PDB file of C-alpha atoms in Angstrom:
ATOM      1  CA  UNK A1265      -5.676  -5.031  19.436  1.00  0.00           C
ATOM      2  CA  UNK A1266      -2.316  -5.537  18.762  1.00  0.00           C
ATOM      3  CA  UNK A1267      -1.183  -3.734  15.731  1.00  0.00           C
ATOM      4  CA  UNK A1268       0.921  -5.459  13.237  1.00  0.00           C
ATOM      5  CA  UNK A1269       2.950  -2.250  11.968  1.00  0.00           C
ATOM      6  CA  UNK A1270       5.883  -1.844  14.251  1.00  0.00           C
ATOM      7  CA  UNK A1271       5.236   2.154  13.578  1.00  0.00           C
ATOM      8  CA  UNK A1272       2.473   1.778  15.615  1.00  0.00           C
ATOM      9  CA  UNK A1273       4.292   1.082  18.524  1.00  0.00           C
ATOM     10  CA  UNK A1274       5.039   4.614  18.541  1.00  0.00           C
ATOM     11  CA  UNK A1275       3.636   6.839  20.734  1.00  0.00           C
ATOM     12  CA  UNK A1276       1.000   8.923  19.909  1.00  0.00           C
ATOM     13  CA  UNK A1277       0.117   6.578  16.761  1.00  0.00           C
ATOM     14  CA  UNK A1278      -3.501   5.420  16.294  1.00  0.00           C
ATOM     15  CA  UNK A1279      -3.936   2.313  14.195  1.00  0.00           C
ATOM     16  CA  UNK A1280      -7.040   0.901  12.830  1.00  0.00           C
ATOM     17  CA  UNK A1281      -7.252  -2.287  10.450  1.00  0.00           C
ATOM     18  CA  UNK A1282     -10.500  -2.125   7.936  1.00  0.00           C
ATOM     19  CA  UNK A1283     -10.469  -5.776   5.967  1.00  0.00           C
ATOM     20  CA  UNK A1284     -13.099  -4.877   2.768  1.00  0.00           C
ATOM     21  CA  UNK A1285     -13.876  -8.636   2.711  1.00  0.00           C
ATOM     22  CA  UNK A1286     -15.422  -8.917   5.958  1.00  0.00           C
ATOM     23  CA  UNK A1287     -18.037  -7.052   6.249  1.00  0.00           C
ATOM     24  CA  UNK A1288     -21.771  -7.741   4.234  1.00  0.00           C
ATOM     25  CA  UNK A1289     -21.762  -7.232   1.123  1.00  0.00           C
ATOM     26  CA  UNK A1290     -25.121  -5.418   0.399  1.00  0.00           C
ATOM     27  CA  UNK A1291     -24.789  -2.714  -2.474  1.00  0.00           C
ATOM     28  CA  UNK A1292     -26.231  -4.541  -5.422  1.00  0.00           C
ATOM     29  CA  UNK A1293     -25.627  -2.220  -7.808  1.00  0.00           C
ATOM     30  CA  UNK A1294     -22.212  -1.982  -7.546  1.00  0.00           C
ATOM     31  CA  UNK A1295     -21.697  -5.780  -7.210  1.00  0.00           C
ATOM     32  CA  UNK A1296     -23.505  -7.007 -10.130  1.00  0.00           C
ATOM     33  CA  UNK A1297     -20.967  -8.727 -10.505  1.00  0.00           C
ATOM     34  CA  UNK A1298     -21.386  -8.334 -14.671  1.00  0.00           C
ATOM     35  CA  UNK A1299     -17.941  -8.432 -15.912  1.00  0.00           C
ATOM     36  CA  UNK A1300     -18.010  -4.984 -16.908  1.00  0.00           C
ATOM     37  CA  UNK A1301     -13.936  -4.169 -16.460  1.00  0.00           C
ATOM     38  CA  UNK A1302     -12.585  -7.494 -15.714  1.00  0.00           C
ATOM     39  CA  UNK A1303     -11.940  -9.157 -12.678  1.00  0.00           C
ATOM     40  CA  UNK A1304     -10.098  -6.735 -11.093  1.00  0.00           C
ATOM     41  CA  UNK A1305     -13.492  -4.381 -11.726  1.00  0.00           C
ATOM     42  CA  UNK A1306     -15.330  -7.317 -10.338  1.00  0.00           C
ATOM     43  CA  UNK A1307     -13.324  -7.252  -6.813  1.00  0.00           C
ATOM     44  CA  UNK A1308     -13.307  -2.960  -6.362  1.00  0.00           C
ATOM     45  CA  UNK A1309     -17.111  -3.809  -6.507  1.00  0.00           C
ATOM     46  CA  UNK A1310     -16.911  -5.914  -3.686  1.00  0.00           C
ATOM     47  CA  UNK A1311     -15.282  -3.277  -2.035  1.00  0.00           C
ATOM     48  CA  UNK A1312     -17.344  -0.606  -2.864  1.00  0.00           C
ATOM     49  CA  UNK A1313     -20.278  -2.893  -1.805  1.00  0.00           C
ATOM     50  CA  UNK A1314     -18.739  -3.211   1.845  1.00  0.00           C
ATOM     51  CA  UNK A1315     -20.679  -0.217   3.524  1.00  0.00           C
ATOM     52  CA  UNK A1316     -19.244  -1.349   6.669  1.00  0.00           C
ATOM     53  CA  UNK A1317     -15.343  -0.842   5.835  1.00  0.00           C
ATOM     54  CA  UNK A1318     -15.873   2.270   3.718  1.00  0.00           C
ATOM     55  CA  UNK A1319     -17.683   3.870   6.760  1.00  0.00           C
ATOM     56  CA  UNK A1320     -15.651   2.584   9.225  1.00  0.00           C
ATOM     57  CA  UNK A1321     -12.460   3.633   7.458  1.00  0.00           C
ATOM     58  CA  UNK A1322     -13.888   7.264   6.934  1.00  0.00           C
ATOM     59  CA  UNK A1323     -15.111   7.798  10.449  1.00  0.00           C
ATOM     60  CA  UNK A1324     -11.490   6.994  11.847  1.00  0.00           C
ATOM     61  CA  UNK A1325     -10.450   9.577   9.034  1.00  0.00           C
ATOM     62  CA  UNK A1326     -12.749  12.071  10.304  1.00  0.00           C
ATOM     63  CA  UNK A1327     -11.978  11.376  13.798  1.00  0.00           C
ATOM     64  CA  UNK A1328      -7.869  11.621  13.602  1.00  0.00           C
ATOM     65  CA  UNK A1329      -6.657  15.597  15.386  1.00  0.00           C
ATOM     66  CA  UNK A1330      -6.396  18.508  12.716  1.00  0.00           C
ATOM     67  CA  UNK A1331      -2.863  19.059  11.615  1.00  0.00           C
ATOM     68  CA  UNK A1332      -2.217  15.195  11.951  1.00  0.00           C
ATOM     69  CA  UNK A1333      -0.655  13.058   9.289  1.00  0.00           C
ATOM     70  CA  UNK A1334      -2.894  10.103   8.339  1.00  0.00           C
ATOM     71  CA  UNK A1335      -1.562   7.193   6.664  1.00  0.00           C
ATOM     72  CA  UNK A1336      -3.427   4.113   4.914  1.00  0.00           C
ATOM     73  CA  UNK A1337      -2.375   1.091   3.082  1.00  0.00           C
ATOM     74  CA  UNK A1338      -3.376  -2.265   2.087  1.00  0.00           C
ATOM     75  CA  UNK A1339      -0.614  -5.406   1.914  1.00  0.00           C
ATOM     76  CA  UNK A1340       0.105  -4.531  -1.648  1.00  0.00           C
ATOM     77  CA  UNK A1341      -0.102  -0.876  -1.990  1.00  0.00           C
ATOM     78  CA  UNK A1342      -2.334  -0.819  -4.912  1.00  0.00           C
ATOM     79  CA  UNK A1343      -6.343  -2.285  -5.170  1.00  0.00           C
ATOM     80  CA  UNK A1344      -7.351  -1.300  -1.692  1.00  0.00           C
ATOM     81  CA  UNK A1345      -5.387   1.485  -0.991  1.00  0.00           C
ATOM     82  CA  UNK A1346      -6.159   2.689  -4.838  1.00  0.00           C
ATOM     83  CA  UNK A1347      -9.747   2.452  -3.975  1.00  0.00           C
ATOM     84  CA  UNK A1348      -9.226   4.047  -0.924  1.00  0.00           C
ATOM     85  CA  UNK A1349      -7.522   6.843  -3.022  1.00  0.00           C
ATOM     86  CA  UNK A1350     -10.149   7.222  -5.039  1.00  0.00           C
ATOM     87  CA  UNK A1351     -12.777   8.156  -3.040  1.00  0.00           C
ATOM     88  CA  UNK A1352     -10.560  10.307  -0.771  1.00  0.00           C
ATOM     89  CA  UNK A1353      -9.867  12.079  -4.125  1.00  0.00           C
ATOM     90  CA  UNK A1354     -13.047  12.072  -5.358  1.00  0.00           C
ATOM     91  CA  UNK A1355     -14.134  13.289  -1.631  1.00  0.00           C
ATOM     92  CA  UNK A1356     -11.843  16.285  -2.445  1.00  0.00           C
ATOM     93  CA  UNK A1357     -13.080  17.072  -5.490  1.00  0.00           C
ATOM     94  CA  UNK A1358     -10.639  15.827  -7.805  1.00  0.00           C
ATOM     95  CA  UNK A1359     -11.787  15.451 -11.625  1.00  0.00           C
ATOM     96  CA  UNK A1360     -12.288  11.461 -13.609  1.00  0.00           C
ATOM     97  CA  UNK A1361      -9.110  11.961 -14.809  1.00  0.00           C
ATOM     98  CA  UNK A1362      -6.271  13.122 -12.509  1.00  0.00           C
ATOM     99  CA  UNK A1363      -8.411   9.702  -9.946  1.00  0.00           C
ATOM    100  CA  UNK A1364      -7.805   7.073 -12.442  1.00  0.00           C
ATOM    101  CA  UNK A1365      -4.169   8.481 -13.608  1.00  0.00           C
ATOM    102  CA  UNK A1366      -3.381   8.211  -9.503  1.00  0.00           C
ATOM    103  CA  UNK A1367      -4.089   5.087  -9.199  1.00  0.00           C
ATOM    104  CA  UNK A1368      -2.613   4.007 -12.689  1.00  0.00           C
ATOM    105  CA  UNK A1369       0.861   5.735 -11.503  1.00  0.00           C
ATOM    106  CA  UNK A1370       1.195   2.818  -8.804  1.00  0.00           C
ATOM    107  CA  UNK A1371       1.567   0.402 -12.286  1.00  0.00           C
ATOM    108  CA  UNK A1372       3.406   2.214 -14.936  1.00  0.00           C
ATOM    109  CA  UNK A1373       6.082   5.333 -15.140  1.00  0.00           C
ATOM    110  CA  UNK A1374       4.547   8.750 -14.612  1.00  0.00           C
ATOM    111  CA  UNK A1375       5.344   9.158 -18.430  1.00  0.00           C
ATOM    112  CA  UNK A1376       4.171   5.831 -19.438  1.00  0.00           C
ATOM    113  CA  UNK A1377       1.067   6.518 -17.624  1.00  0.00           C
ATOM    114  CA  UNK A1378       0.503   9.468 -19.293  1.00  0.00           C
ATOM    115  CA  UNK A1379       0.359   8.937 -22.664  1.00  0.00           C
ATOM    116  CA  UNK A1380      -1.826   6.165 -22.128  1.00  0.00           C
ATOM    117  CA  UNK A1381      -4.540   8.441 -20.574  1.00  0.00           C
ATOM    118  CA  UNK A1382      -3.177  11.453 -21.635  1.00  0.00           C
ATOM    119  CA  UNK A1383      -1.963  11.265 -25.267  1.00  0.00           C
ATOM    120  CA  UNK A1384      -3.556   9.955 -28.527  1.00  0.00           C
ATOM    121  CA  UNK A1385      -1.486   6.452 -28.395  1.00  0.00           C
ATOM    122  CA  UNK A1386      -2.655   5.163 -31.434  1.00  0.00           C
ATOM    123  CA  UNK A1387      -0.983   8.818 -33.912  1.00  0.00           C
ATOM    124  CA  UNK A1388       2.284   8.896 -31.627  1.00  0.00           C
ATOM    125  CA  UNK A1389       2.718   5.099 -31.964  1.00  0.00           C
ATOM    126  CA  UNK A1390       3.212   4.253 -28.447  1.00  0.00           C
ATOM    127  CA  UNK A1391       1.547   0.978 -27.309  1.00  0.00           C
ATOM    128  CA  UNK A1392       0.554   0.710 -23.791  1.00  0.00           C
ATOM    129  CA  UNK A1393       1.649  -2.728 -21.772  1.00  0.00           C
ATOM    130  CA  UNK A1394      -1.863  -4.665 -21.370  1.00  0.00           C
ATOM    131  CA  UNK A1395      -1.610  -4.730 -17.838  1.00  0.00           C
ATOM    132  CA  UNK A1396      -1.416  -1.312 -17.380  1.00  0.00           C
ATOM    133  CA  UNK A1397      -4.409  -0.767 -19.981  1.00  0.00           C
ATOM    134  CA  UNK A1398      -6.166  -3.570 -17.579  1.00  0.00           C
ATOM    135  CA  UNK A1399      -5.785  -1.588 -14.229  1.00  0.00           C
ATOM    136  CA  UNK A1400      -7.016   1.730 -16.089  1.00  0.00           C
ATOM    137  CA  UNK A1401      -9.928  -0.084 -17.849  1.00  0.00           C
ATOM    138  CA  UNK A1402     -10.567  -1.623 -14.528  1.00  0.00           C
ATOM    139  CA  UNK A1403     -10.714   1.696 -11.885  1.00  0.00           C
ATOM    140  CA  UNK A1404     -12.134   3.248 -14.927  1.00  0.00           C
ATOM    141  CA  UNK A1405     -15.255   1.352 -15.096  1.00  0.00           C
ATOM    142  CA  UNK A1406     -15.651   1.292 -11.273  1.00  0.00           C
ATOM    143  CA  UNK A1407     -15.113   5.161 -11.075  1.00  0.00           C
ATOM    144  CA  UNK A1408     -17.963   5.658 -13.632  1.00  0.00           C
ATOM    145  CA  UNK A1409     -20.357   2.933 -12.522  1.00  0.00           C
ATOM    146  CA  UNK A1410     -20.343   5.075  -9.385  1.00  0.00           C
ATOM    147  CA  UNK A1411     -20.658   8.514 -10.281  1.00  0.00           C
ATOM    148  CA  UNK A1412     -23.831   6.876 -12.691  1.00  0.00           C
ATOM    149  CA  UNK A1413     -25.714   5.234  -9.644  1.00  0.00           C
ATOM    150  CA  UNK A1414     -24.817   7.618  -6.654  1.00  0.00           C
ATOM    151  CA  UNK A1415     -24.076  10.831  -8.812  1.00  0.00           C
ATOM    152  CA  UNK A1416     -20.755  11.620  -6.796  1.00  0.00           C
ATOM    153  CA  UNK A1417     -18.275  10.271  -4.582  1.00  0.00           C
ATOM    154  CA  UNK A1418     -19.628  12.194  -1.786  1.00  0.00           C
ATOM    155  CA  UNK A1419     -23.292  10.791  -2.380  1.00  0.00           C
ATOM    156  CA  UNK A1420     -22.198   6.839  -2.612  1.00  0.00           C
ATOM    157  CA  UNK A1421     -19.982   8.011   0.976  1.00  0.00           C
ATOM    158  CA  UNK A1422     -23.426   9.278   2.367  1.00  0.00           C
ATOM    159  CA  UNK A1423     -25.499   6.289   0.952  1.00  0.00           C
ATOM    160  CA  UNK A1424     -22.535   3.915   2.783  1.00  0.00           C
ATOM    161  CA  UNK A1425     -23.196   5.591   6.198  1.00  0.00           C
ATOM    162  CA  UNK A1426     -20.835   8.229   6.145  1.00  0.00           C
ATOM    163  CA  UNK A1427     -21.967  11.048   7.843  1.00  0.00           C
ATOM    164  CA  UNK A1428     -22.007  14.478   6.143  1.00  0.00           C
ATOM    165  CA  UNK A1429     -19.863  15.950   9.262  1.00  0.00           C
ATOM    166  CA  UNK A1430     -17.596  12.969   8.735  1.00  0.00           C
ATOM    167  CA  UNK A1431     -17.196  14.081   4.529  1.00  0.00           C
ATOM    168  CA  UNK A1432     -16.952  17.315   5.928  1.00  0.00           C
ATOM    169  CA  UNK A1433     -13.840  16.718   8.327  1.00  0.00           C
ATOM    170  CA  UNK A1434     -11.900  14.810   5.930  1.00  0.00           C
ATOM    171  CA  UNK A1435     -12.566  16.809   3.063  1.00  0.00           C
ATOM    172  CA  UNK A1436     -11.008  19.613   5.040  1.00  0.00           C
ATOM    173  CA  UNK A1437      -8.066  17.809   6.264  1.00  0.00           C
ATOM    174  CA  UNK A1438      -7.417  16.821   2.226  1.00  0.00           C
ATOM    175  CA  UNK A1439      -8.081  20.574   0.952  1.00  0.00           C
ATOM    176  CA  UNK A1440      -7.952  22.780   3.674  1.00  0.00           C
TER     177      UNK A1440
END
């Protein structure tokens, strides 16, 4: 297939495109599809629920050399690749908090981020913008919904068809 990044015309670049809309949709308890967070919530769900992508993106992941630079995107930058983030982060280990201030850094000023997560807004005064309160609402309530159904990130990877050699491979390409 014909990539459409012109880095990939490179030598020595492998390329892989993973739509999340795609695929089956089949993990009902992430897409309830219950309002719980919003829209936005509503569509990481659909993500989430797309076994097929999430596997597929993680084996290519797993498969890419040792000391090799991986890179992954979505058009925008943000909802896929955030959710993307987040379960490479959570793969690694990473706590609730530092996930959803990650992905709310690709919406708001490193310090406007953190005093809305970070800092008791209400006694310093500072209001946070309601679309930045909607993204971390949003990743907030998927992150939690699930660590309550699968009990980790690694567990929903496993329960999505990735392998534990797979979460094994990437996890040491993240930490080491």
């Amino acid at each position: 297939m014909r990539a459409p990044e012109t880095l990939c015309e490179l030598l020595q670049v492998a390329y892989i495109n993973v739509p999340f809309f795609e695929y089956d949709i089949t993990d009902q308890v992430l897409n309830k599809g219950d309002g719980a967070g919003g829209y936005l919530a509503d569509t990481y769900f659909q993500m989430l629920a797309n076994y097929g992508a999430v596997q597929q993106a993680f084996s290519f992941f797993a498969e890419q050399p040792a000391r090799s630079c991986t890179l992954f995107h979505c058009g925008a930058g943000s909802d896929r690749t955030g959710i993307m983030s987040m379960l490479l982060l959570g793969l690694a280990g990473v706590g609730r908090s530092d996930i959803i201030a990650d992905y709310a850094y690709s919406f708001g000023y490193i310090p406007e981020v953190n005093a809305a997560l970070f800092e008791a807004t209400a006694a310093s005064g500072n209001r946070v913008r309601a679309d930045l309160q909607l993204r971390i609402n949003a990743i907030s309530v998927v992150y939690d919904r699930l660590v309550e159904h699968y009990g980790s990130v690694p567990q929903f990877l496993t329960r999505a068809g990735v392998t534990d050699e797979e979460q094994r491979l990437v996890r040491t390409r993240l930490v080491g």
